[in-house]
mmCIF file of C-alpha atoms and ligand atoms in Angstrom:
data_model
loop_
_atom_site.group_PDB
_atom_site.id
_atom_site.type_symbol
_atom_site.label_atom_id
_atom_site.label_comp_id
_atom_site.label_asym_id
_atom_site.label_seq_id
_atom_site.Cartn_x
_atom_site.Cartn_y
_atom_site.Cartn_z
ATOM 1 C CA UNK A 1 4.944 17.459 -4.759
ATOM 2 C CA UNK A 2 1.693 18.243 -7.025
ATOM 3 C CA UNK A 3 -1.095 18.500 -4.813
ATOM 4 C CA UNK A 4 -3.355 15.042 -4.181
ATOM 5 C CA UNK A 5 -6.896 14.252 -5.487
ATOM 6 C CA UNK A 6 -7.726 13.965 -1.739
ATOM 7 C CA UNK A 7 -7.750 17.514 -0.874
ATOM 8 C CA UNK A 8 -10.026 18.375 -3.218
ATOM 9 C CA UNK A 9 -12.256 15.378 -2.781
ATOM 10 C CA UNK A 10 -12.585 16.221 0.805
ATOM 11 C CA UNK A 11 -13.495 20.277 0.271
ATOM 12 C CA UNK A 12 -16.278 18.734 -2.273
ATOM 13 C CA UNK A 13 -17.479 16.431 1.165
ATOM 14 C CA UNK A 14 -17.389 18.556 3.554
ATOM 15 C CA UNK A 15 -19.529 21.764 1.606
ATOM 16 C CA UNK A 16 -22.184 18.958 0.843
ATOM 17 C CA UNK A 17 -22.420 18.510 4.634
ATOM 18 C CA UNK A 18 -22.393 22.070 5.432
ATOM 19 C CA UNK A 19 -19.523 21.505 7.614
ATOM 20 C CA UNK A 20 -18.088 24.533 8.925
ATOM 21 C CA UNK A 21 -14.705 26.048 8.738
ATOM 22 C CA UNK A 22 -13.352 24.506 12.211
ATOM 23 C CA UNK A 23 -14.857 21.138 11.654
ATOM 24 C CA UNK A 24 -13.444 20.917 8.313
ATOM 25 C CA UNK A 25 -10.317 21.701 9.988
ATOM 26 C CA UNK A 26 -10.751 19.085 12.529
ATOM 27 C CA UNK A 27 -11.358 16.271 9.749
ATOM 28 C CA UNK A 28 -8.175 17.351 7.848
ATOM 29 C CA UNK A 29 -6.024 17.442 10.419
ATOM 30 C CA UNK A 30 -4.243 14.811 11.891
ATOM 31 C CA UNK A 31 -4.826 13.905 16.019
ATOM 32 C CA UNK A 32 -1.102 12.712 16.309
ATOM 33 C CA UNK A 33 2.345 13.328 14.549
ATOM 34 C CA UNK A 34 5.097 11.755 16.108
ATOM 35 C CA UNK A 35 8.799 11.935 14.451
ATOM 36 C CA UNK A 36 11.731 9.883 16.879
ATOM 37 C CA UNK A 37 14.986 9.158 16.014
ATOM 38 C CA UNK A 38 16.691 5.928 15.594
ATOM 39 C CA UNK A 39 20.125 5.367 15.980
ATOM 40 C CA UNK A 40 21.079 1.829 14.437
ATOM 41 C CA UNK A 41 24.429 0.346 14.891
ATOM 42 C CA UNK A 42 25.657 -1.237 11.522
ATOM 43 C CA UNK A 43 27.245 -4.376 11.313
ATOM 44 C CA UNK A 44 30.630 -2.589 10.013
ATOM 45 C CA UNK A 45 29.935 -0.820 13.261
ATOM 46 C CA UNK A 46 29.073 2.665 11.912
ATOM 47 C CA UNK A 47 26.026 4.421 13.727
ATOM 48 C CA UNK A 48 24.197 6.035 11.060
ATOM 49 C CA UNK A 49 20.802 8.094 12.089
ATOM 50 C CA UNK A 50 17.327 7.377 11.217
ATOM 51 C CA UNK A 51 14.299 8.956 11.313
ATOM 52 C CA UNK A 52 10.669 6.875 12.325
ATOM 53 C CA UNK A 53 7.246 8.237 12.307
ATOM 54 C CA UNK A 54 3.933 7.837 13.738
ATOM 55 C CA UNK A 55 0.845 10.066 12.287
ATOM 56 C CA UNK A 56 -2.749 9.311 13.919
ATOM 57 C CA UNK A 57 -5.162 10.905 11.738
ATOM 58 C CA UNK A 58 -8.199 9.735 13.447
ATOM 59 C CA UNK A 59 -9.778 7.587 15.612
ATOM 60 C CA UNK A 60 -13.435 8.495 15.265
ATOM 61 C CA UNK A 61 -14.201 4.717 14.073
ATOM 62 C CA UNK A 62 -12.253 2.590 15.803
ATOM 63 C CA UNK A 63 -8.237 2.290 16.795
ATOM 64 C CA UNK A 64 -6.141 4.034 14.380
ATOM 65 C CA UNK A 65 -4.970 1.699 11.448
ATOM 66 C CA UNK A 66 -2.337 1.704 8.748
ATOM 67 C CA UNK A 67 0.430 0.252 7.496
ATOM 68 C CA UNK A 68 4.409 0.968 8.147
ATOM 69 C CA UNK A 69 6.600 1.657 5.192
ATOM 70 C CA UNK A 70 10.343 1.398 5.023
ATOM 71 C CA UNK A 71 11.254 3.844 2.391
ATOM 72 C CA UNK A 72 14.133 6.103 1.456
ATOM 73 C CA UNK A 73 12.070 9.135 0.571
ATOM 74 C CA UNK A 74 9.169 9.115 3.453
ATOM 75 C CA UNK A 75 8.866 12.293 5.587
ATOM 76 C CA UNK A 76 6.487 13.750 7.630
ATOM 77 C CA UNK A 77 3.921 15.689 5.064
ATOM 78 C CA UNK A 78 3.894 12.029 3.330
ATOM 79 C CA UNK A 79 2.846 10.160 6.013
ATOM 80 C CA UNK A 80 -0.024 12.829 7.047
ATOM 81 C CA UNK A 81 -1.610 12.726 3.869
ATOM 82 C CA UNK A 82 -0.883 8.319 3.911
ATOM 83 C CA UNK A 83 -3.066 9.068 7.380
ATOM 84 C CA UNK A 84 -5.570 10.429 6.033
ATOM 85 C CA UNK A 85 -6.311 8.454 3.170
ATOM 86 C CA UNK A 86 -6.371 5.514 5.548
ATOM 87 C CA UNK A 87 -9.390 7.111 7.505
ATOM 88 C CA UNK A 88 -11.180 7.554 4.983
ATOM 89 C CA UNK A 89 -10.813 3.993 3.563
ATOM 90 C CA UNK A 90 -11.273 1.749 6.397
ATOM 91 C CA UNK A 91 -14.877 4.735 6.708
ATOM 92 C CA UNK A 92 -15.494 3.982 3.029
ATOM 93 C CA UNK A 93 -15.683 0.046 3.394
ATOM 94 C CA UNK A 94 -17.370 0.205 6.902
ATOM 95 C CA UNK A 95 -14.717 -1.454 9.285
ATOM 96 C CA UNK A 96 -14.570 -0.140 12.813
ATOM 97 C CA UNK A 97 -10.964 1.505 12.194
ATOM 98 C CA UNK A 98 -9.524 5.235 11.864
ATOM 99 C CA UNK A 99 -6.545 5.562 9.918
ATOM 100 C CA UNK A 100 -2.902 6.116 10.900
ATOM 101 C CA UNK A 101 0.701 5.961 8.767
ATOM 102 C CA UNK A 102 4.233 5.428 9.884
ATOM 103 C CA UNK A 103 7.078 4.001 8.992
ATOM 104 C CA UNK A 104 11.128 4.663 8.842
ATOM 105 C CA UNK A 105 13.283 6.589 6.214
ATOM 106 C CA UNK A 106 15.254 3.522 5.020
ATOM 107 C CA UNK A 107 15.937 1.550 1.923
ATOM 108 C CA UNK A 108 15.223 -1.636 3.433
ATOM 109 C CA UNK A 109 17.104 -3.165 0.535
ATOM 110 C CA UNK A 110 20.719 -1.800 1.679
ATOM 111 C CA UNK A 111 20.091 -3.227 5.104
ATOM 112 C CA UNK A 112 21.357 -6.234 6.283
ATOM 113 C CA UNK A 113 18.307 -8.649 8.149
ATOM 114 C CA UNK A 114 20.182 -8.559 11.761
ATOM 115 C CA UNK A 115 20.006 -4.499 10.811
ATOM 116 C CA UNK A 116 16.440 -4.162 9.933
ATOM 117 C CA UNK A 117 15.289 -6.239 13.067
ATOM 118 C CA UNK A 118 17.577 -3.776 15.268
ATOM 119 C CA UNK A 119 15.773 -0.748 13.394
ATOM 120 C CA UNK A 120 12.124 -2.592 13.709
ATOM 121 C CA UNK A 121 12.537 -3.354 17.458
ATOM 122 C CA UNK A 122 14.177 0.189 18.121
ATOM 123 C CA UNK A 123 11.367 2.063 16.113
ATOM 124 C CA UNK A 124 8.539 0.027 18.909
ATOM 125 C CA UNK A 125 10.901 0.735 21.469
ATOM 126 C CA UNK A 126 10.204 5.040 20.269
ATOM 127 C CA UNK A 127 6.740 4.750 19.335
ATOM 128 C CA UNK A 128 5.038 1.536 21.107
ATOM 129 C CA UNK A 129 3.539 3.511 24.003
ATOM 130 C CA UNK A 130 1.237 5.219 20.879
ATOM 131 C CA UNK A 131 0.751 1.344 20.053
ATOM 132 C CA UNK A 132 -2.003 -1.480 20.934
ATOM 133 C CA UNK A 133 -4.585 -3.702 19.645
ATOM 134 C CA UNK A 134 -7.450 -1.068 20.782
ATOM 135 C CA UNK A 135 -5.452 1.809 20.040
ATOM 136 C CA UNK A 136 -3.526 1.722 16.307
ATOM 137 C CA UNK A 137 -2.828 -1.195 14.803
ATOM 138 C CA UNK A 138 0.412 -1.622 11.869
ATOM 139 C CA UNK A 139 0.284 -3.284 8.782
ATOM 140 C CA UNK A 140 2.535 -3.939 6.001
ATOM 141 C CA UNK A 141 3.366 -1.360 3.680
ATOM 142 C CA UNK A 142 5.612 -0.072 0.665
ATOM 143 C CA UNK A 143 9.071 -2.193 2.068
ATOM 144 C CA UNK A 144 7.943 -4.208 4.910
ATOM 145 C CA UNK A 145 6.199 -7.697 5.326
ATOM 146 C CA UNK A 146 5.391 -10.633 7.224
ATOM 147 C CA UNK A 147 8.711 -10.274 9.061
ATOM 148 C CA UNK A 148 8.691 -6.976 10.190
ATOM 149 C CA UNK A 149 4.930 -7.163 11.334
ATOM 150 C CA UNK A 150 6.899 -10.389 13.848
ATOM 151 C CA UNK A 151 9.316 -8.216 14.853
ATOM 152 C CA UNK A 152 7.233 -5.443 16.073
ATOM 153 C CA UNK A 153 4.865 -8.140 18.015
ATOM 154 C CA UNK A 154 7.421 -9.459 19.427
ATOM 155 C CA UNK A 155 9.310 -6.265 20.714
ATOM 156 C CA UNK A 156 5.945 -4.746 21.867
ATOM 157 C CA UNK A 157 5.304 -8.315 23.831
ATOM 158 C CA UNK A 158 8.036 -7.219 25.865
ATOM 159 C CA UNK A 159 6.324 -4.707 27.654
ATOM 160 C CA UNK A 160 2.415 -5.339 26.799
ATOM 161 C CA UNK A 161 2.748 -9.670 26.741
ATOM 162 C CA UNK A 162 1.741 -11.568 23.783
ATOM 163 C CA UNK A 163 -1.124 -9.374 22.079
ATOM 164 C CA UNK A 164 -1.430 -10.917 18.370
ATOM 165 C CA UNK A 165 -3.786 -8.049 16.928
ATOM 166 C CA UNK A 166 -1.290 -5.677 17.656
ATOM 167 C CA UNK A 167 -0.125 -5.934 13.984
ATOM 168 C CA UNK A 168 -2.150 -7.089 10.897
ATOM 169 C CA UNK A 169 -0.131 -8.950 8.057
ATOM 170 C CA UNK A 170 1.631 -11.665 10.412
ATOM 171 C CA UNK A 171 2.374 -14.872 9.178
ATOM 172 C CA UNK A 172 -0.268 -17.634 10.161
ATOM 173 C CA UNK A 173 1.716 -19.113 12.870
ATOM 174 C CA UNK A 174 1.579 -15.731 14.796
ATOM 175 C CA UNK A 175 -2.189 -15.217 14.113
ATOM 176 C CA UNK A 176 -2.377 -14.466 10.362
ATOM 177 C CA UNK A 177 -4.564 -15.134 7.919
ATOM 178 C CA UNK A 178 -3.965 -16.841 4.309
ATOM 179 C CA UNK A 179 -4.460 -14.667 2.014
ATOM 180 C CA UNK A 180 -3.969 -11.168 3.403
ATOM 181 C CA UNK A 181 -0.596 -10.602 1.288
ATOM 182 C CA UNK A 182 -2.796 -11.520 -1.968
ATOM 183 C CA UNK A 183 -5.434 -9.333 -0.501
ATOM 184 C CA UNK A 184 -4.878 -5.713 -1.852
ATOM 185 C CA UNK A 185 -4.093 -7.119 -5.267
ATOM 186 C CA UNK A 186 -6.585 -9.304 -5.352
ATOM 187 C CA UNK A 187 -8.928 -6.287 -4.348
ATOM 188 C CA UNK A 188 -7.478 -4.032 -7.471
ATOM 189 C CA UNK A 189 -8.186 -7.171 -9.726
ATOM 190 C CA UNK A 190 -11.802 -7.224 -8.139
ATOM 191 C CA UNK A 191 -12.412 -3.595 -8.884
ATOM 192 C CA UNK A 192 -10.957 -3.841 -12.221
ATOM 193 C CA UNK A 193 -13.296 -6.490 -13.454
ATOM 194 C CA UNK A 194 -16.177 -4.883 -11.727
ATOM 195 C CA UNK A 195 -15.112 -1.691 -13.564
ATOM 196 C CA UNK A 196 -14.858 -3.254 -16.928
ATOM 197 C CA UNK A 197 -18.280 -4.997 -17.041
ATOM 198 C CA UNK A 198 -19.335 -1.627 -16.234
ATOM 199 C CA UNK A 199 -17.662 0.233 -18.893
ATOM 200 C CA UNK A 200 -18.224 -2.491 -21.187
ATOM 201 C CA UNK A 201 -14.059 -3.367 -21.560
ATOM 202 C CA UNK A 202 -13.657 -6.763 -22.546
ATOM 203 C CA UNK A 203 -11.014 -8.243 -19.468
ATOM 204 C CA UNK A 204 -10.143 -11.270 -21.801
ATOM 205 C CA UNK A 205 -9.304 -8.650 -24.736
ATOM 206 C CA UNK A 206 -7.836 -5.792 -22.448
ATOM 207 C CA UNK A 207 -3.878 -4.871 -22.421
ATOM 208 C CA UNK A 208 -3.009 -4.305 -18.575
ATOM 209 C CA UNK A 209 0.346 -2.203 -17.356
ATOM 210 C CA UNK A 210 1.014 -2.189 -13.673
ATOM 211 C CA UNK A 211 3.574 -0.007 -12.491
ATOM 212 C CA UNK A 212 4.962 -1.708 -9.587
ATOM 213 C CA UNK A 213 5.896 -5.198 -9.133
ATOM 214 C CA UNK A 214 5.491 -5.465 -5.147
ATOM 215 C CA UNK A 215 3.421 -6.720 -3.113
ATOM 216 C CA UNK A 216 0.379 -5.371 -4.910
ATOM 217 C CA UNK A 217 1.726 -5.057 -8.069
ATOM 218 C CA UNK A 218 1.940 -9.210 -8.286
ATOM 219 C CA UNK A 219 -1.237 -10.056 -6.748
ATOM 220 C CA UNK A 220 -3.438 -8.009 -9.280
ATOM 221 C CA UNK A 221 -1.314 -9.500 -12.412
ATOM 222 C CA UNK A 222 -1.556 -12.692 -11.152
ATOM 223 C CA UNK A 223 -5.221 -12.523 -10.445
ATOM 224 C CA UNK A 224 -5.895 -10.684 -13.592
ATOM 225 C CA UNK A 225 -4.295 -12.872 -15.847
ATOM 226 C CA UNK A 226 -6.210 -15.847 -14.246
ATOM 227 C CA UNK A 227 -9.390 -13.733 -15.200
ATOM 228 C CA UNK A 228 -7.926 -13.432 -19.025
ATOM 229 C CA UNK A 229 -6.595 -10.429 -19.115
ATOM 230 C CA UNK A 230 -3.351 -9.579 -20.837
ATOM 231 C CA UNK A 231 -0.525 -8.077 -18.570
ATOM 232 C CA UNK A 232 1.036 -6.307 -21.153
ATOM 233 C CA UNK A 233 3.920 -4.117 -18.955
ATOM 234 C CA UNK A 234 5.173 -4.333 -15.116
ATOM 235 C CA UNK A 235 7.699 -2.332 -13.555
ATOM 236 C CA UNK A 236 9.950 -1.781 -10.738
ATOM 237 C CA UNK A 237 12.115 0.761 -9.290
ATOM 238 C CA UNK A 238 14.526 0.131 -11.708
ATOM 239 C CA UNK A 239 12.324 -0.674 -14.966
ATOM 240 C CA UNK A 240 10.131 -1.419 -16.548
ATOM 241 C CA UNK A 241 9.138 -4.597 -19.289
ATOM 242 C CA UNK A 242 6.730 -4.568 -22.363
ATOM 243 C CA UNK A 243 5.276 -7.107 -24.633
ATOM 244 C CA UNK A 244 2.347 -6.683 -26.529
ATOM 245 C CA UNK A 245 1.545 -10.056 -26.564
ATOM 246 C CA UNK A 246 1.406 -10.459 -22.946
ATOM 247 C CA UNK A 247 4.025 -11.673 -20.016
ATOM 248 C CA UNK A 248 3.774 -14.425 -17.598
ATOM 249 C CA UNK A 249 4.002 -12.650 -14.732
ATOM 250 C CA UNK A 250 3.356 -15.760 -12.321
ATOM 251 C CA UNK A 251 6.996 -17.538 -13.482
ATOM 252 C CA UNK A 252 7.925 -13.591 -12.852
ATOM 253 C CA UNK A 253 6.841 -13.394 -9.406
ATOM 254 C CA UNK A 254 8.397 -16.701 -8.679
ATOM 255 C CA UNK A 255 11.707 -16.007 -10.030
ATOM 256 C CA UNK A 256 11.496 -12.710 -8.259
ATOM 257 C CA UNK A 257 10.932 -14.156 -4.798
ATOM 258 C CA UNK A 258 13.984 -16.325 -4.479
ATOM 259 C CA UNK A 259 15.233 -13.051 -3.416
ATOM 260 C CA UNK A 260 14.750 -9.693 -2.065
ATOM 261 C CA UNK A 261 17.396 -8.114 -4.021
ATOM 262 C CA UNK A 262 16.756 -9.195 -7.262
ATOM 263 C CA UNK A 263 14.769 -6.714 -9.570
ATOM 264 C CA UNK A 264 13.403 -7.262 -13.232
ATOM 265 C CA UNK A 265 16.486 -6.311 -15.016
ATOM 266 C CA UNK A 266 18.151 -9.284 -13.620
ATOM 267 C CA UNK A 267 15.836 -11.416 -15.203
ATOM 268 C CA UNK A 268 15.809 -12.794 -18.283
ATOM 269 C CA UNK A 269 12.000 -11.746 -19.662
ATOM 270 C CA UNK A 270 10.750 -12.017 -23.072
ATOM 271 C CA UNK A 271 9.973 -8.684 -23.878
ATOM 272 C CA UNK A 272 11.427 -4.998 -24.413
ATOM 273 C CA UNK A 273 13.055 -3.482 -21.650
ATOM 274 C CA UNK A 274 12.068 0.253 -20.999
ATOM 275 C CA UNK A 275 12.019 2.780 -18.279
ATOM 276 C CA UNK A 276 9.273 3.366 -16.218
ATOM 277 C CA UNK A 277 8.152 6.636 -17.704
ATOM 278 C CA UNK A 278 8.045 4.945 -20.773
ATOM 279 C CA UNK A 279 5.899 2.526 -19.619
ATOM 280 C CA UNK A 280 3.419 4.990 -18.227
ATOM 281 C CA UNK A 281 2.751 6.022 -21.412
ATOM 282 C CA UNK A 282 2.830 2.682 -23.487
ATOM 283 C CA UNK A 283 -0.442 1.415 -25.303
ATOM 284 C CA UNK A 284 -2.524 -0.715 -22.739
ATOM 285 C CA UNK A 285 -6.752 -0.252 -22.209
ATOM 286 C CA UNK A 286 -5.873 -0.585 -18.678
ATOM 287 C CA UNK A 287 -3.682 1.328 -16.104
ATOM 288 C CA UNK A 288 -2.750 -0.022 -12.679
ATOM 289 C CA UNK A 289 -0.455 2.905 -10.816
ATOM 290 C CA UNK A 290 0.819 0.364 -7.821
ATOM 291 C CA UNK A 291 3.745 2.217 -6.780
ATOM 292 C CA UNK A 292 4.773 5.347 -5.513
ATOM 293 C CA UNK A 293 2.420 8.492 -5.140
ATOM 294 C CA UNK A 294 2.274 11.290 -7.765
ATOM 295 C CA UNK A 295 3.491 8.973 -10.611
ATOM 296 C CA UNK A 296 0.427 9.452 -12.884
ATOM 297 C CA UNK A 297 0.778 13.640 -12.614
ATOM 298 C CA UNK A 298 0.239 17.024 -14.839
ATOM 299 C CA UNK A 299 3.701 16.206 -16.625
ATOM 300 C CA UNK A 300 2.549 12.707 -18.290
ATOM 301 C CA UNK A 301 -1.125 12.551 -17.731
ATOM 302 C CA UNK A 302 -2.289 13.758 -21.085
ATOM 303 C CA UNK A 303 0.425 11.243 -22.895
ATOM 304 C CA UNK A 304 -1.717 8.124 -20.824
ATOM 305 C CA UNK A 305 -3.006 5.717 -23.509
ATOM 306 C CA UNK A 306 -5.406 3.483 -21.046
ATOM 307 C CA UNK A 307 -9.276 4.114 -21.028
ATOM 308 C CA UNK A 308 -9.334 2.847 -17.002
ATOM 309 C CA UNK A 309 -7.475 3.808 -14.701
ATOM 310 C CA UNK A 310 -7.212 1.579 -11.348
ATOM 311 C CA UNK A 311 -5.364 3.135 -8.665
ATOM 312 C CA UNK A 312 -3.180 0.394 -6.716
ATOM 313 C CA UNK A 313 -1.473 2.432 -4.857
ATOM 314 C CA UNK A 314 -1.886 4.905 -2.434
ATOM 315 C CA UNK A 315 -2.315 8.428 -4.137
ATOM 316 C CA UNK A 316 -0.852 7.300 -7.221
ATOM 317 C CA UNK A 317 -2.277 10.404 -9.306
ATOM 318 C CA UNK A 318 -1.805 14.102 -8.704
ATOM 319 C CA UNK A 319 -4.751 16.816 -8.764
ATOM 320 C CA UNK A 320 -3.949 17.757 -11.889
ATOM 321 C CA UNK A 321 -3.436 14.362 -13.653
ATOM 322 C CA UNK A 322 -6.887 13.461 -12.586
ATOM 323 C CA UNK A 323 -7.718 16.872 -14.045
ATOM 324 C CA UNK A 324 -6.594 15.727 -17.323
ATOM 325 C CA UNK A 325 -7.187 12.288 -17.432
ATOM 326 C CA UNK A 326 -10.712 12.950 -16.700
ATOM 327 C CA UNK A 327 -10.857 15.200 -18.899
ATOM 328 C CA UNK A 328 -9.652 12.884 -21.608
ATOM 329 C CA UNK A 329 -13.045 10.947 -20.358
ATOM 330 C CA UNK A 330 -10.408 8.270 -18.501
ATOM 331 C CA UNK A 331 -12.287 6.260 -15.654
ATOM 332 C CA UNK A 332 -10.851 6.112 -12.701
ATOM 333 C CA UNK A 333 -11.215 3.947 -9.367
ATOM 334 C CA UNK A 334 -9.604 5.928 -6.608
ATOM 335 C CA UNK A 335 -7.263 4.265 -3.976
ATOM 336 C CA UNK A 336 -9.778 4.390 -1.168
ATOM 337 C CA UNK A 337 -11.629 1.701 -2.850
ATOM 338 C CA UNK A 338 -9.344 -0.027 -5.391
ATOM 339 C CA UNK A 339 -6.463 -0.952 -2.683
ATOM 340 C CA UNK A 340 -8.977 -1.541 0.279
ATOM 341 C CA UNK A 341 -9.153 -5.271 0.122
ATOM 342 C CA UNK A 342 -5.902 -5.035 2.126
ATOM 343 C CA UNK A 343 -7.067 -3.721 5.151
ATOM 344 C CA UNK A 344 -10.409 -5.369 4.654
ATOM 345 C CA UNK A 345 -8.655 -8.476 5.255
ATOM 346 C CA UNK A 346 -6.769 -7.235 8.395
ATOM 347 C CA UNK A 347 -9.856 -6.299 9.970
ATOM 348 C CA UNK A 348 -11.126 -10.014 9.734
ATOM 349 C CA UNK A 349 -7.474 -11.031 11.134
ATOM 350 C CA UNK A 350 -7.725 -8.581 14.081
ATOM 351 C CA UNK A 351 -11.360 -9.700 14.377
ATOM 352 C CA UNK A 352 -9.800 -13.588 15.113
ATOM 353 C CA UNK A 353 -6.979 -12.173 16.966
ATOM 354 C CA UNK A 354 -10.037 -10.504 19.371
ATOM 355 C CA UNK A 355 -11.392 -13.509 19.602
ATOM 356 C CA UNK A 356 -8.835 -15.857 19.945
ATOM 357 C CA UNK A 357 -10.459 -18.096 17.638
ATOM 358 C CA UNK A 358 -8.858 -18.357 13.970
ATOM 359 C CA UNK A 359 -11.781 -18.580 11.148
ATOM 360 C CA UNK A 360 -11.932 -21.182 8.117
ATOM 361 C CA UNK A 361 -9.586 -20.275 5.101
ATOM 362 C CA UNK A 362 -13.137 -20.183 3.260
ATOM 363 C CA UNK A 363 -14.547 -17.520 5.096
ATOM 364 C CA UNK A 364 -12.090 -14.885 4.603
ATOM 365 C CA UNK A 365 -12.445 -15.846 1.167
ATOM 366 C CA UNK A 366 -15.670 -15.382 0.992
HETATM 367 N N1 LIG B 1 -0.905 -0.538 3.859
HETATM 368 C C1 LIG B 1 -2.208 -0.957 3.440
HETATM 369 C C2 LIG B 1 -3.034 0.212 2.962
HETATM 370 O O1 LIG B 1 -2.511 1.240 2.609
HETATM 371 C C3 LIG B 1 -2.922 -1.793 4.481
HETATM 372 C C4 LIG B 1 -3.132 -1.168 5.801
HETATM 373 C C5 LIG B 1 -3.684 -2.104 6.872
HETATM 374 O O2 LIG B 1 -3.978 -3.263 6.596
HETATM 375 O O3 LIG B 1 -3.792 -1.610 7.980
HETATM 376 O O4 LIG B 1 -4.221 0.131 2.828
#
């Protein structure tokens, strides 16, 4: 993998604070990396093998904090960087949290739902002594949801008792709040205006791709397109979708949430079907990466039509495609403040969990 924006962003930091060689050592590294492994009995009754991880980066701020993603391709040097960027998020919007990563190497989408609540449970069973509302806290991520966040509550009640701030991203009857699945898209649509009226882009007139259709992906079209803009090209891990003159990604979204499994190219959309490197690279004034890491990267950078780019996701662009994009004189609003309305919002559910005392809709709106 090409190597992320952080690194360098963090060498710049820590010569402007004269930090020396050991406690820039200290800041980069992470306090805890835990790998365990998870045998999960199929329902044809194979045993097949995973792998789960844990990495604290730090907990200088407050309990370690991040989110848990189920994904084929995770391994250890993905989650430590993941870590990282978390710490210096939840720093960068000034919420009492350090910043953790973990998750499981699994495509949550070949797994059965008895199998990923056997691999959820199992994975607290390996790691839930690293666990706790004052200690790190797990979110959803890339591949896991209000469900898994359930699971893992209820599997750590089983030792601890019933601690709801645990987990972030619950479902309201556990000690959720509305709104915190919206809440990292809604965040990237945020930034994205606040960008624009900056760099004097018209929103109403602007063409918008989003890689991504997830969790994130959805929320920022949606939002966006209430604010005018013109979603323009989505993807997902199987394709992507273009039309110039715009897609309605809200029917989208709906028709994609009858189920799990589906994926764009089962739908019937009015528009051109195209891969997703393709889509990278397809006229728009405004890039949302809201995917996987590295996608924007020194291979397709330069070939990037959009004048902003808005990073969704999590390390979406390499070191040297920010090289070149900014270069090209491309704006860019890093991950650590473009996708932090997620956790924002889980730090004002832990906050009620804390207090046992659930706000006003309103208020976490506000
Ligand atoms: N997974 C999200 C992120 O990367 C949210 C983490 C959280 O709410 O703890 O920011």
């Amino acid at each position: 993998m090409e190597k992320s924006t952080h690194e360098r962003a963090l060498k710049l930091v820590m010569n402007k604070l004269g930090c020396s060689e050991e406690m820039s050592k200290l800041l980069d590294s992470s306090q805890r990396e835990v790998i365990v492994e998870i045998p999960l009995k199929r329902d044809n009754g194979d045993i097949k093998v995973f792998k789960g991880y844990r990495v604290q980066h730090s907990d200088a701020l407050g309990p370690f904090k991040g989110g848990l993603r189920f994904h084929p391709d995770v391994d250890l040097e993905h989650f430590v960087s993941l870590a990282s960027v978390m710490t210096w998020k939840t720093s960068l919007v000034n919420i009492p949290f350090g910043g953790a990563k973990g998750g499981i190497d699994c495509d949550p989408n070949e797994l059965s739902t008895h199998e990923l609540e056997t691999l959820t449970k199992r994975y607290v069973e390996k790691v839930g002594m690293l666990l706790g509302p004052n200690i790190d806290i797990p979110a959803p991520d890339m591949g896991t949801g209000e469900q898994e966040m359930a699971w893992i509550l209820q599997a750590y009640a089983k030792n601890h008792g019933h601690h709801p701030g645990v987990v972030t991203g619950k479902n309201k009857q556990l000690g959720g709040v509305s709104g915190r699945r919206e809440a990292t898209g809604k965040g990237v649509a945020y930034f994205t205006r606040l960008a624009c009226s900056r760099e004097n882009i018209d929103l109403e007139r602007a063409r918008v791709i989003i890689q991504g259709f997830g969790n994130v992906g959805q929320s920022a079209a949606i939002n966006l397109s209430k604010m005018g803009a013109n979603i323009v090209g989505i993807s997902d891990r199987k394709g992507a979708v273009y039309n110039e003159k715009g897609l309605d990604v809200k029917t989208i979204a709906e028709d994609l949430s009858v189920s799990k499994k589906i994926s764009l190219e089962d739908l019937d959309i009015d528009g051109e079907y195209i891969t997703n490197k393709e889509l990278l690279e397809a006229p728009c004034d405004i890039l949302i990466p809201a995917a996987i890491e590295g996608g924007i990267n020194s291979k397709n950078a330069a070939k990037v039509q959009a004048k902003l780019v808005v990073e969704g996701a999590n390390l979406p662009v390499t070191k040297d495609g920010e090289d070149i994009l900014l270069d090209k004189k491309v704006k860019l609003i890093p991950d650590l403040l473009a996708n932090a309305g997620g956790v924002t919002v889980s730090f004002f559910e832990w906050s009620q969990n804390a207090q046992r005392y659930p706000w006003k809709d309103e208020k976490v709106e506000r």
